[in-house]
Coordinates of C-alpha atoms in Angstrom, one line a residue:
M1 CA -158.9 -85.6 -330.3
K2 CA -156.9 -88.7 -330.9
K3 CA -153.4 -87.6 -331.8
S4 CA -152.6 -90.5 -334.2
I5 CA -153.6 -94.1 -335.0
L6 CA -151.2 -95.2 -332.2
L7 CA -152.6 -93.0 -329.4
F8 CA -155.3 -93.2 -326.9
S9 CA -156.4 -89.9 -325.4
L10 CA -157.9 -90.1 -321.9
V11 CA -159.3 -86.7 -320.9
L12 CA -159.3 -86.0 -317.1
A13 CA -162.5 -87.0 -315.4
L14 CA -164.1 -88.3 -318.6
Q15 CA -167.6 -89.5 -317.9
H16 CA -169.7 -91.8 -320.1
I17 CA -173.5 -91.4 -320.3
S18 CA -175.3 -94.2 -318.5
A19 CA -178.8 -94.9 -317.2
A20 CA -177.6 -93.7 -313.7
Q21 CA -176.2 -90.5 -315.1
N22 CA -179.5 -89.8 -317.0
N23 CA -181.3 -90.2 -313.7
T24 CA -179.0 -87.7 -312.1
I25 CA -179.6 -85.2 -314.9
D26 CA -183.4 -85.7 -314.5
S27 CA -183.2 -85.2 -310.8
L28 CA -181.1 -82.0 -311.1
Q29 CA -183.5 -80.5 -313.6
V30 CA -186.4 -81.2 -311.3
I31 CA -184.6 -79.5 -308.4
L32 CA -183.6 -76.6 -310.6
K33 CA -187.2 -75.6 -311.3
T34 CA -187.8 -74.7 -307.6
A35 CA -184.4 -73.4 -306.8
G36 CA -184.0 -69.8 -305.6
E37 CA -181.5 -67.3 -307.0
D38 CA -178.8 -68.3 -304.6
T39 CA -175.5 -70.3 -304.5
N40 CA -177.4 -73.6 -304.4
K41 CA -178.8 -72.8 -307.8
V42 CA -175.3 -72.1 -309.1
N43 CA -174.2 -75.5 -307.8
I44 CA -177.1 -77.2 -309.5
L45 CA -176.4 -75.4 -312.8
N46 CA -172.7 -76.3 -312.6
A47 CA -173.6 -79.9 -311.8
L48 CA -175.9 -80.1 -314.8
S49 CA -173.2 -78.7 -317.1
Y50 CA -170.7 -81.3 -315.8
E51 CA -173.1 -84.2 -316.3
L52 CA -173.9 -83.1 -319.9
L53 CA -170.3 -82.2 -320.8
Y54 CA -169.6 -85.2 -323.0
S55 CA -173.1 -85.9 -324.3
N56 CA -174.5 -82.4 -325.1
T57 CA -171.9 -79.7 -325.4
D58 CA -174.4 -76.9 -326.4
T59 CA -176.5 -77.6 -323.3
T60 CA -173.4 -77.6 -321.1
I61 CA -172.6 -74.1 -322.5
Y62 CA -176.1 -73.0 -321.7
Y63 CA -176.1 -74.2 -318.1
A64 CA -172.6 -73.1 -317.5
T65 CA -173.3 -69.6 -318.8
L66 CA -176.3 -69.3 -316.5
A67 CA -174.2 -70.5 -313.6
K68 CA -171.5 -67.9 -314.4
D69 CA -173.9 -65.0 -314.7
L70 CA -175.7 -65.9 -311.4
S71 CA -172.4 -66.6 -309.4
E72 CA -170.9 -63.3 -310.6
K73 CA -174.1 -61.5 -309.5
L74 CA -173.8 -63.2 -306.1
N75 CA -170.0 -62.7 -305.9
Y76 CA -169.8 -66.5 -305.5
T77 CA -166.2 -67.0 -306.6
R78 CA -166.1 -70.8 -306.3
G79 CA -169.2 -71.1 -308.5
T80 CA -167.7 -68.7 -311.0
A81 CA -164.5 -70.7 -311.2
S82 CA -166.4 -73.9 -311.8
A83 CA -168.6 -72.3 -314.5
Y84 CA -165.6 -71.0 -316.4
L85 CA -164.0 -74.4 -316.1
R86 CA -167.0 -76.1 -317.7
L87 CA -167.1 -73.5 -320.5
G88 CA -163.4 -74.1 -321.1
Q89 CA -164.0 -77.9 -321.3
A90 CA -167.0 -77.5 -323.5
Y91 CA -165.2 -75.3 -326.1
N92 CA -162.3 -77.8 -326.0
N93 CA -164.9 -80.5 -327.0
L94 CA -165.9 -78.2 -329.9
G95 CA -162.3 -77.8 -331.0
S96 CA -162.4 -74.0 -330.2
Y97 CA -159.1 -74.1 -328.4
D98 CA -158.5 -70.3 -328.2
Q99 CA -162.0 -69.8 -326.8
S100 CA -161.4 -72.6 -324.4
Q101 CA -158.1 -71.1 -323.2
L102 CA -159.8 -67.8 -322.6
Y103 CA -162.4 -69.4 -320.2
L104 CA -159.8 -71.5 -318.5
S105 CA -157.7 -68.5 -317.8
K106 CA -160.7 -66.8 -316.2
A107 CA -161.4 -69.9 -314.2
L108 CA -157.9 -69.8 -312.9
A109 CA -158.3 -66.2 -311.8
F110 CA -161.4 -67.1 -309.7
S111 CA -160.3 -70.5 -308.3
T112 CA -159.5 -70.6 -304.6
D113 CA -159.1 -74.3 -303.8
K114 CA -156.3 -76.6 -304.9
L115 CA -158.5 -79.3 -306.5
T116 CA -160.3 -77.0 -308.8
T117 CA -157.0 -75.2 -309.7
A118 CA -155.4 -78.6 -310.5
K119 CA -158.3 -79.5 -312.8
I120 CA -157.9 -76.1 -314.6
Y121 CA -154.2 -76.6 -315.1
V122 CA -154.7 -80.1 -316.6
N123 CA -157.4 -78.9 -318.9
I124 CA -155.1 -76.0 -320.1
G125 CA -152.6 -78.7 -320.7
I126 CA -155.1 -80.7 -322.7
N127 CA -155.7 -77.7 -324.9
H128 CA -152.0 -77.3 -325.6
Y129 CA -151.7 -81.1 -326.3
E130 CA -154.5 -80.9 -328.9
M131 CA -152.7 -78.1 -330.6
S132 CA -149.4 -80.1 -330.5
N133 CA -147.8 -77.5 -328.2
Y134 CA -146.1 -80.2 -326.1
P135 CA -143.8 -78.0 -323.9
E136 CA -146.8 -76.0 -322.6
A137 CA -148.9 -79.1 -322.2
L138 CA -146.3 -80.8 -320.1
K139 CA -145.7 -77.7 -318.0
N140 CA -149.4 -77.5 -317.1
Y141 CA -149.7 -81.2 -316.5
F142 CA -146.8 -81.2 -314.0
T143 CA -148.4 -78.2 -312.2
G144 CA -151.7 -80.0 -312.0
L145 CA -150.0 -83.3 -311.0
K146 CA -148.3 -81.6 -308.0
A147 CA -151.7 -80.1 -306.8
F148 CA -153.5 -83.5 -307.2
E149 CA -150.7 -85.2 -305.2
E150 CA -151.1 -82.6 -302.4
A151 CA -154.9 -83.1 -302.4
G152 CA -154.5 -86.9 -302.5
D153 CA -156.8 -87.4 -305.5
K154 CA -155.4 -90.7 -306.8
R155 CA -157.9 -91.1 -309.7
A156 CA -156.9 -87.8 -311.1
I157 CA -153.2 -88.6 -310.5
G158 CA -153.5 -91.7 -312.7
S159 CA -155.1 -89.6 -315.5
V160 CA -152.4 -87.0 -315.4
Y161 CA -149.6 -89.7 -315.5
N162 CA -151.5 -91.1 -318.6
N163 CA -151.6 -87.6 -320.3
I164 CA -147.9 -87.0 -319.6
A165 CA -147.1 -90.4 -321.1
L166 CA -149.0 -89.5 -324.3
I167 CA -146.6 -86.6 -324.8
Y168 CA -143.5 -88.7 -324.5
T169 CA -145.1 -91.2 -326.9
D170 CA -145.6 -88.5 -329.5
M171 CA -142.0 -87.4 -329.1
G172 CA -140.6 -91.0 -329.4
N173 CA -139.4 -91.2 -325.8
Y174 CA -140.8 -94.6 -325.0
D175 CA -138.9 -95.3 -321.8
E176 CA -140.5 -92.3 -320.1
A177 CA -143.8 -93.0 -321.7
L178 CA -143.8 -96.6 -320.4
K179 CA -142.8 -95.5 -316.9
N180 CA -145.8 -93.0 -316.7
H181 CA -148.3 -95.5 -318.2
V182 CA -147.2 -98.2 -315.6
A183 CA -147.6 -95.6 -312.8
A184 CA -151.0 -94.8 -314.1
K185 CA -152.1 -98.4 -314.3
K186 CA -151.0 -99.2 -310.7
I187 CA -153.0 -96.3 -309.3
R188 CA -156.0 -97.3 -311.4
E189 CA -155.8 -100.9 -310.2
A190 CA -155.7 -99.8 -306.6
N191 CA -158.8 -97.7 -307.2
G192 CA -160.7 -100.4 -309.1
D193 CA -160.9 -98.0 -312.1
K194 CA -161.8 -100.5 -314.8
R195 CA -162.1 -98.0 -317.6
G196 CA -158.7 -96.5 -316.6
I197 CA -157.1 -99.9 -316.5
A198 CA -158.4 -100.6 -320.0
G199 CA -156.8 -97.4 -321.2
S200 CA -153.5 -98.3 -319.6
F201 CA -153.5 -101.7 -321.3
L202 CA -154.0 -100.0 -324.6
N203 CA -151.3 -97.4 -324.0
I204 CA -148.8 -100.0 -322.8
G205 CA -149.5 -102.0 -325.9
I206 CA -148.7 -98.9 -328.0
I207 CA -145.3 -98.7 -326.3
Y208 CA -144.5 -102.4 -327.0
F209 CA -145.6 -101.9 -330.6
E210 CA -143.3 -99.0 -331.0
R211 CA -140.4 -101.1 -329.6
G212 CA -141.2 -103.9 -332.1
N213 CA -142.5 -106.3 -329.4
Y214 CA -145.6 -107.4 -331.3
A215 CA -146.5 -110.3 -329.1
E216 CA -146.7 -108.1 -326.0
A217 CA -148.5 -105.4 -328.0
L218 CA -151.2 -107.8 -329.1
K219 CA -151.5 -109.2 -325.6
N220 CA -152.2 -105.7 -324.1
Y221 CA -154.5 -104.7 -327.0
F222 CA -156.7 -107.8 -326.6
E223 CA -157.0 -107.2 -322.9
A224 CA -158.0 -103.6 -323.6
K225 CA -160.6 -104.6 -326.2
K226 CA -162.1 -107.2 -323.8
M227 CA -162.5 -104.7 -321.0
Y228 CA -164.0 -102.1 -323.3
E229 CA -166.5 -104.6 -324.6
E230 CA -167.5 -105.4 -321.0
L231 CA -168.0 -101.7 -320.4
G232 CA -170.0 -101.3 -323.6
D233 CA -167.7 -98.5 -324.9
K234 CA -168.0 -98.8 -328.7
N235 CA -165.6 -95.9 -329.4
E236 CA -162.7 -97.5 -327.6
V237 CA -163.5 -101.0 -328.9
A238 CA -163.1 -99.6 -332.4
L239 CA -159.8 -98.0 -331.3
A240 CA -158.6 -101.3 -330.0
Y241 CA -159.5 -103.0 -333.3
N242 CA -157.5 -100.4 -335.2
H243 CA -154.4 -101.0 -333.0
I244 CA -154.7 -104.7 -333.5
G245 CA -154.9 -104.2 -337.2
V246 CA -151.7 -102.1 -337.2
V247 CA -149.8 -105.0 -335.5
Y248 CA -151.1 -107.5 -338.1
K249 CA -150.2 -105.1 -340.9
N250 CA -146.6 -104.8 -339.6
Q251 CA -146.5 -108.6 -339.5
Q252 CA -147.6 -108.6 -343.2
K253 CA -150.8 -110.5 -342.2
Y254 CA -152.9 -108.2 -344.4
V255 CA -156.1 -110.3 -344.3
E256 CA -156.2 -110.1 -340.5
A257 CA -155.2 -106.4 -340.6
L258 CA -158.1 -105.5 -342.9
K259 CA -160.5 -107.6 -340.9
N260 CA -159.8 -105.6 -337.8
Y261 CA -159.7 -102.2 -339.7
F262 CA -163.2 -102.9 -341.2
A263 CA -164.5 -104.0 -337.7
A264 CA -163.3 -100.6 -336.4
L265 CA -164.8 -98.7 -339.3
N266 CA -168.2 -100.3 -339.0
I267 CA -168.4 -99.3 -335.3
Q268 CA -167.1 -95.7 -336.0
E269 CA -169.7 -95.2 -338.8
E270 CA -172.4 -96.5 -336.5
I271 CA -171.5 -94.0 -333.7
G272 CA -170.6 -91.1 -336.0
D273 CA -166.9 -90.9 -335.0
K274 CA -165.4 -88.8 -337.8
E275 CA -161.9 -88.8 -336.4
G276 CA -161.9 -92.6 -336.1
I277 CA -163.4 -93.0 -339.6
A278 CA -160.5 -90.8 -341.0
V279 CA -158.0 -93.0 -339.2
S280 CA -159.6 -96.2 -340.4
Y281 CA -159.7 -95.0 -344.0
T282 CA -156.0 -94.3 -343.8
N283 CA -155.2 -97.6 -342.2
I284 CA -157.2 -99.6 -344.8
G285 CA -155.4 -97.7 -347.5
T286 CA -152.0 -98.4 -346.0
A287 CA -152.7 -102.1 -345.7
H288 CA -153.7 -102.3 -349.4
L289 CA -150.5 -100.3 -350.2
E290 CA -148.2 -102.7 -348.4
D291 CA -150.0 -105.6 -349.9
G292 CA -149.0 -104.3 -353.4
K293 CA -152.5 -102.9 -354.3
A294 CA -151.5 -99.3 -354.9
R295 CA -154.7 -98.3 -356.9
E296 CA -157.0 -99.6 -354.2
A297 CA -154.9 -97.9 -351.6
M298 CA -155.2 -94.5 -353.3
E299 CA -159.0 -94.5 -353.1
W300 CA -158.9 -95.1 -349.3
L301 CA -156.0 -92.8 -348.6
M302 CA -157.7 -89.9 -350.4
K303 CA -160.9 -90.4 -348.4
G304 CA -158.8 -90.4 -345.2
L305 CA -156.9 -87.3 -346.2
Q306 CA -160.0 -85.4 -347.2
L307 CA -161.8 -86.2 -343.9
A308 CA -158.7 -85.6 -341.8
K309 CA -158.3 -82.1 -343.4
E310 CA -162.0 -81.3 -342.8
I311 CA -161.7 -82.0 -339.0
G312 CA -158.0 -81.0 -338.6
I313 CA -156.3 -84.2 -337.5
K314 CA -152.6 -83.3 -338.2
T315 CA -151.1 -86.7 -337.5
T316 CA -153.6 -88.5 -339.8
I317 CA -153.0 -85.9 -342.5
Q318 CA -149.2 -86.6 -342.1
D319 CA -149.7 -90.3 -342.3
S320 CA -152.0 -90.0 -345.4
Y321 CA -149.5 -87.8 -347.2
L322 CA -146.6 -90.3 -346.7
S323 CA -148.7 -93.3 -347.8
L324 CA -150.0 -91.3 -350.9
A325 CA -146.4 -90.5 -351.8
A326 CA -145.5 -94.2 -351.6
A327 CA -148.6 -95.2 -353.6
D328 CA -147.9 -92.7 -356.4
S329 CA -144.3 -93.8 -356.5
A330 CA -145.4 -97.4 -356.8
L331 CA -147.6 -96.4 -359.8
G332 CA -144.8 -94.4 -361.4
N333 CA -146.3 -91.0 -360.7
Y334 CA -143.0 -89.5 -359.3
K335 CA -144.0 -85.9 -359.6
D336 CA -147.1 -86.4 -357.5
A337 CA -145.1 -88.6 -355.1
Y338 CA -142.6 -85.9 -354.6
A339 CA -145.4 -83.3 -353.9
Y340 CA -147.1 -85.6 -351.4
Y341 CA -143.7 -86.3 -349.7
K342 CA -143.0 -82.6 -349.3
M343 CA -146.4 -82.1 -347.6
Y344 CA -145.6 -85.0 -345.3
I345 CA -142.4 -83.3 -344.3
V346 CA -144.2 -80.1 -343.5
Y347 CA -146.7 -81.8 -341.2
R348 CA -144.1 -84.0 -339.6
D349 CA -141.9 -81.1 -338.7
S350 CA -144.8 -79.0 -337.4
I351 CA -145.9 -81.8 -335.0
A352 CA -142.5 -83.0 -333.6
N353 CA -139.4 -80.9 -333.8
K354 CA -136.1 -80.6 -332.0
E355 CA -137.0 -77.3 -330.3
N356 CA -140.1 -78.7 -328.7
T357 CA -138.2 -81.8 -327.5
E358 CA -135.5 -79.7 -325.8
K359 CA -138.2 -77.5 -324.1
I360 CA -139.8 -80.7 -322.8
V361 CA -136.5 -81.7 -321.2
Q362 CA -136.3 -78.4 -319.4
Q363 CA -139.9 -78.8 -318.1
K364 CA -139.1 -82.3 -316.8
M365 CA -135.9 -81.1 -315.1
Q366 CA -137.8 -78.3 -313.3
Y367 CA -140.4 -80.7 -312.1
E368 CA -137.9 -83.2 -310.7
F369 CA -136.0 -80.4 -309.0
D370 CA -139.2 -79.0 -307.3
K371 CA -140.1 -82.5 -306.0
K372 CA -136.6 -82.9 -304.6
E373 CA -136.8 -86.7 -305.2
T374 CA -133.7 -87.2 -307.2
Q375 CA -130.9 -85.5 -309.1
S376 CA -131.4 -84.0 -312.5
R377 CA -132.5 -86.6 -315.0
A378 CA -132.5 -84.5 -318.1
E379 CA -130.0 -86.8 -319.9
Q380 CA -132.6 -89.6 -319.6
A381 CA -135.5 -87.6 -321.1
V382 CA -134.6 -87.5 -324.7
T383 CA -131.5 -89.2 -326.3
K384 CA -130.0 -88.0 -329.5
K385 CA -131.1 -91.2 -331.2
E386 CA -134.7 -90.6 -330.2
L387 CA -134.5 -87.0 -331.5
Q388 CA -133.5 -88.3 -334.9
R389 CA -136.2 -91.0 -335.0
Q390 CA -139.2 -90.3 -337.1
K391 CA -142.6 -92.1 -337.1
L392 CA -142.4 -93.5 -340.6
L393 CA -145.0 -96.1 -341.6
R394 CA -143.4 -99.5 -341.7
N395 CA -143.9 -100.6 -345.3
G396 CA -141.8 -103.1 -347.2
F397 CA -140.6 -100.7 -349.9
V398 CA -139.6 -97.6 -347.9
G399 CA -135.9 -98.1 -348.9
G400 CA -136.8 -98.4 -352.6
F401 CA -139.1 -95.4 -352.3
A402 CA -136.3 -93.3 -350.9
V403 CA -134.1 -94.1 -353.9
V404 CA -137.0 -93.1 -356.3
L405 CA -137.4 -89.9 -354.4
L406 CA -133.8 -89.1 -354.7
F407 CA -133.9 -89.3 -358.5
A408 CA -137.2 -87.4 -358.5
M409 CA -135.7 -84.6 -356.4
L410 CA -132.7 -84.3 -358.7
F411 CA -135.0 -84.3 -361.8
L412 CA -137.3 -81.7 -360.3
G413 CA -134.8 -79.5 -358.5
Q414 CA -134.4 -77.1 -361.4
R415 CA -138.2 -76.5 -361.4
N416 CA -138.5 -75.6 -357.7
K417 CA -138.7 -71.9 -358.3
I418 CA -141.5 -72.3 -360.8
K419 CA -143.3 -74.7 -358.4
K420 CA -143.0 -72.3 -355.5
E421 CA -144.6 -69.5 -357.6
K422 CA -147.3 -71.8 -358.7
K423 CA -148.0 -72.9 -355.2
R424 CA -148.2 -69.3 -354.0
S425 CA -150.7 -68.6 -356.8
D426 CA -152.8 -71.7 -355.9
E427 CA -152.8 -70.7 -352.2
L428 CA -154.0 -67.2 -353.1
L429 CA -156.7 -68.6 -355.4
L430 CA -157.9 -71.0 -352.7
N431 CA -158.0 -68.1 -350.2
I432 CA -160.7 -66.3 -352.2
L433 CA -162.6 -69.1 -353.9
P434 CA -164.1 -72.5 -352.8
H435 CA -161.8 -75.4 -353.5
E436 CA -164.1 -76.9 -356.2
V437 CA -164.4 -73.6 -358.0
A438 CA -160.7 -72.9 -357.9
N439 CA -160.0 -76.4 -359.4
E440 CA -162.5 -75.7 -362.1
I441 CA -160.7 -72.5 -363.0
K442 CA -157.3 -74.1 -363.0
L443 CA -158.6 -76.9 -365.3
N444 CA -160.9 -75.0 -367.7
G445 CA -159.7 -71.4 -367.3
R446 CA -163.2 -70.3 -366.1
S447 CA -166.0 -71.5 -363.8
M448 CA -169.6 -71.7 -364.9
P449 CA -172.3 -70.3 -362.5
K450 CA -174.5 -73.0 -361.0
T451 CA -178.0 -73.1 -359.6
F452 CA -178.5 -74.7 -356.2
S453 CA -182.1 -75.6 -355.4
M454 CA -181.9 -75.5 -351.6
V455 CA -179.3 -73.3 -349.7
T456 CA -179.5 -71.5 -346.4
V457 CA -178.2 -68.0 -346.4
M458 CA -177.2 -65.9 -343.3
F459 CA -176.8 -62.2 -342.9
T460 CA -175.4 -60.5 -339.8
D461 CA -174.7 -56.9 -339.0
F462 CA -174.1 -54.7 -336.0
K463 CA -177.0 -52.5 -334.6
D464 CA -176.3 -48.8 -334.7
F465 CA -172.9 -49.4 -336.3
T466 CA -172.6 -45.9 -337.7
R467 CA -173.4 -44.3 -334.4
V468 CA -171.0 -46.5 -332.4
S469 CA -168.2 -46.2 -335.0
Q470 CA -168.2 -42.4 -334.6
N471 CA -167.2 -42.8 -331.0
I472 CA -164.1 -44.9 -331.5
S473 CA -160.9 -44.5 -333.6
A474 CA -160.6 -46.0 -337.1
E475 CA -157.8 -48.3 -335.9
L476 CA -159.9 -49.7 -333.0
L477 CA -162.9 -50.0 -335.3
V478 CA -161.0 -52.1 -337.9
A479 CA -159.4 -54.2 -335.2
E480 CA -162.7 -55.0 -333.6
L481 CA -164.3 -56.0 -336.9
D482 CA -161.2 -58.1 -337.7
Y483 CA -161.5 -59.8 -334.3
C484 CA -165.2 -60.6 -334.6
F485 CA -165.1 -61.6 -338.3
S486 CA -162.1 -63.9 -337.7
A487 CA -164.0 -65.6 -335.0
F488 CA -167.0 -66.0 -337.3
D489 CA -164.8 -67.5 -340.0
K490 CA -163.7 -70.3 -337.6
M491 CA -167.3 -70.9 -336.5
V492 CA -168.8 -71.2 -340.0
Q493 CA -165.8 -73.3 -341.2
K494 CA -166.6 -75.8 -338.4
Y495 CA -170.0 -76.4 -340.0
K496 CA -168.6 -76.4 -343.6
I497 CA -170.4 -73.2 -344.4
E498 CA -169.1 -71.1 -347.2
K499 CA -168.2 -67.5 -346.3
I500 CA -169.4 -65.3 -349.2
K501 CA -168.1 -61.8 -348.3
T502 CA -168.2 -59.0 -345.8
V503 CA -169.7 -55.6 -346.7
G504 CA -168.9 -53.0 -344.2
D505 CA -170.2 -54.4 -340.9
A506 CA -172.3 -57.1 -342.6
Y507 CA -171.1 -60.8 -342.8
I508 CA -172.7 -63.0 -345.4
C509 CA -172.4 -66.8 -345.7
A510 CA -174.2 -69.7 -347.2
S511 CA -174.7 -73.4 -346.3
G512 CA -175.2 -76.1 -348.9
L513 CA -172.8 -74.9 -351.5
P514 CA -170.6 -75.4 -353.5
I515 CA -171.3 -79.0 -352.3
S516 CA -174.9 -79.8 -351.5
S517 CA -175.8 -80.8 -347.9
F518 CA -178.9 -82.3 -346.4
T519 CA -178.1 -80.5 -343.1
H520 CA -177.6 -77.1 -344.5
A521 CA -180.3 -75.4 -342.5
T522 CA -179.5 -77.0 -339.1
D523 CA -175.8 -76.4 -339.7
M524 CA -176.4 -72.7 -340.3
V525 CA -178.7 -72.3 -337.3
S526 CA -176.1 -74.0 -335.1
A527 CA -173.4 -71.7 -336.4
A528 CA -175.6 -68.7 -335.8
I529 CA -176.2 -69.7 -332.2
E530 CA -172.4 -69.9 -331.7
I531 CA -171.9 -66.5 -333.3
R532 CA -174.7 -65.0 -331.1
N533 CA -173.2 -66.5 -328.0
F534 CA -169.8 -65.2 -328.9
M535 CA -171.1 -61.7 -329.4
L536 CA -173.0 -61.7 -326.2
E537 CA -169.8 -62.7 -324.3
R538 CA -167.9 -60.0 -326.3
K539 CA -170.5 -57.4 -325.2
K540 CA -170.0 -58.3 -321.5
E541 CA -166.2 -58.1 -321.9
K542 CA -166.4 -54.7 -323.6
E543 CA -168.9 -53.3 -321.0
S544 CA -166.7 -54.6 -318.1
K545 CA -163.9 -52.4 -319.5
G546 CA -166.1 -49.4 -319.9
E547 CA -166.0 -49.7 -323.7
I548 CA -168.8 -49.4 -326.2
P549 CA -169.9 -52.8 -327.5
F550 CA -171.4 -53.9 -330.8
E551 CA -174.7 -55.7 -330.7
M552 CA -175.5 -58.1 -333.5
R553 CA -178.6 -58.9 -335.5
I554 CA -178.8 -62.2 -337.4
G555 CA -181.2 -63.2 -340.3
I556 CA -181.5 -66.5 -342.0
H557 CA -183.5 -67.7 -345.0
T558 CA -183.6 -70.9 -347.1
G559 CA -184.2 -71.2 -350.8
P560 CA -182.6 -71.5 -354.3
V561 CA -179.6 -69.4 -355.4
V562 CA -177.3 -69.0 -358.3
A563 CA -173.6 -69.1 -357.3
G564 CA -170.4 -68.4 -359.2
I565 CA -167.9 -65.8 -360.2
V566 CA -168.1 -63.0 -362.7
G567 CA -165.5 -61.0 -364.6
V568 CA -161.8 -61.8 -365.2
K569 CA -160.2 -59.5 -362.6
K570 CA -160.4 -59.6 -358.8
Y571 CA -162.2 -62.9 -358.6
A572 CA -165.0 -63.1 -356.0
Y573 CA -167.4 -66.0 -355.4
D574 CA -170.9 -64.6 -354.9
I575 CA -174.6 -65.6 -354.8
W576 CA -177.7 -64.1 -356.3
G577 CA -181.4 -64.5 -356.1
D578 CA -184.5 -63.7 -354.1
T579 CA -183.2 -66.0 -351.3
V580 CA -180.3 -63.6 -350.7
N581 CA -182.7 -60.6 -350.6
V582 CA -185.1 -62.3 -348.2
A583 CA -182.2 -63.3 -345.9
A584 CA -181.2 -59.7 -345.8
R585 CA -184.8 -58.7 -344.9
M586 CA -184.7 -61.3 -342.1
E587 CA -181.6 -59.6 -340.7
Q588 CA -183.1 -56.1 -341.0
N589 CA -186.2 -57.2 -339.1
S590 CA -184.3 -59.0 -336.4
E591 CA -183.3 -57.6 -333.0
A592 CA -180.0 -57.2 -331.2
G593 CA -178.9 -60.5 -329.8
K594 CA -181.6 -62.4 -331.8
I595 CA -181.6 -64.9 -334.6
N596 CA -184.5 -64.3 -337.0
I597 CA -185.4 -67.1 -339.5
S598 CA -187.9 -67.3 -342.3
G599 CA -190.8 -69.8 -342.5
S600 CA -188.9 -71.9 -345.1
T601 CA -185.9 -72.3 -342.7
Y602 CA -188.3 -72.9 -339.8
E603 CA -189.8 -75.9 -341.6
L604 CA -186.3 -77.5 -341.8
V605 CA -185.2 -76.9 -338.2
K606 CA -188.4 -76.9 -336.2
D607 CA -187.7 -80.4 -334.9
K608 CA -184.3 -79.5 -333.5
F609 CA -184.7 -75.9 -332.3
K610 CA -187.3 -74.1 -330.3
C611 CA -188.7 -71.3 -332.4
V612 CA -191.1 -68.5 -331.5
H613 CA -193.4 -67.1 -334.2
R614 CA -193.2 -63.3 -334.3
G615 CA -195.4 -62.3 -337.2
K616 CA -195.0 -61.8 -340.9
I617 CA -193.3 -59.3 -343.2
L618 CA -194.1 -58.4 -346.8
A619 CA -191.3 -59.2 -349.2
K620 CA -191.1 -58.2 -352.8
N621 CA -192.1 -60.9 -355.2
K622 CA -192.7 -63.2 -352.2
G623 CA -195.8 -61.9 -350.5
E624 CA -196.0 -62.3 -346.7
I625 CA -193.3 -64.3 -345.1
D626 CA -193.4 -65.8 -341.6
M627 CA -190.6 -64.9 -339.1
F628 CA -189.4 -66.9 -336.1
F629 CA -186.9 -66.2 -333.4
I630 CA -184.6 -69.1 -332.5
E631 CA -184.7 -69.7 -328.7
G632 CA -182.2 -72.6 -328.6
S633 CA -182.0 -76.3 -329.3
F634 CA -184.6 -78.6 -327.7
A635 CA -181.8 -80.3 -325.8
S636 CA -181.1 -77.0 -324.0
I637 CA -184.7 -76.2 -323.0

């Protein structure tokens, strides 16, 4: 995840798909077909999971899981460590950082060689970096760096220096950031690492930009763009365009800025880079804002904020809120400006705060002491001035905006208590109702039920729940349900699926409402596969501890539903119709560890997932309905 419009994140050992790599994958898959159940097969499976890591995450998980199971059966610890490492990296790609940390911790427990251990520590650091936990990220980076230095892996050393520099950049310590970026660039030049050199040019340009040296910033950005174009890396070419646009914006060359922003956006839309699109939306809005076109700015900034919230980019959310505050202020909407500014403060303080900075100083001191290369350099790590510095957008009316905010805050101060209560009420409402429905209630006092012509509904429940629940305490039962359902919540949210409710051990959700979606069926099946895989892993964990596991059945059906809320007390958003009943029948006729879909869902997903026909069932008012088991995506076969 790119941490902001001014950051370039280089993940350790990042590989880009090429013709040569595709040939490697094909060769490995051919060898796999004749491999015996031995350590060689484990190595092949791990190699496949590595080659597919950044192009097909689901298939990486599939191969890594096979490698893990076989290596554990063979007591092949090296293979087990590598498999868990790949699983950790794959779930990082999916944004499932807690799950990633779980697998990386297991990898660390099995690792016996320094190189693998170093990679694990760095990937743990990457997880913490993505979650803005900078002290823990730095701690793990330094541990990995020491191991790579002992192993003499110069390419990896360059990547770790780069990652350390990114943290210092986020914290505003540009001297330390520049030192680490220069160190990374020297190592990459010695190794002939063209992609790494391009990344270093970009990062060094960022530091010069932050220092206000725009000429040097542009020089480095253009070098980076040129190298990325030669490499055919569209994602990073777009990123370079965005950086160039930011420089021109700060020079008040708005035509040039927008030219580069739109060049970036066109590429990002072409390759489907949602994070980049969110950043470009915000950049375009900010350029219009500083050019005195506040209304045009609002449109782009709202698009950027909405997308950033959907995919969870904190720094872009922060930047969007600040620019929206400035735009509303320019339009005379001071109340809204004040509200946006408060949200900016919340996100700013959650990303970079004094406590995190002080902990980073401590980590750096410990590393310097362990290496015994110099005396304590803590006083150089973070100065008081840098602690106070905030990454405000450089617009020409920040000073005037601050004055407006002061009057707005005085005017609204006496209403704070009411606003807090209203905010609490809104948060509670949004916690039980979809955003669109909650807004409708706030505006109109009620929400009208709506008919959706095509929605995919999923039911899950635990096999033999009553029998299993009789053998464990009520506290453990509730804790296990909470653990599993909380995990399901994260997985369905990732695919923009609406959780409807839980009834006992049943979990019910729907895709394609309250906002219609063309991908509702494939989104639901993808979420179901993740839920199934999670429960299979949970089953193994419980069994390894001698505990009784839950086994899950999943059923999915597609069709029309009516959705809305009823009554005036204890609001609940619900769905009704034959589609709901058939989805429940699909679940009842499923099997433990299986995903059972109806014929109507099959018609929408058959080109993306391998399905096995398993007969028909008779459904009330529907006649006979075909049923299929989902075997997996075609990419994983």
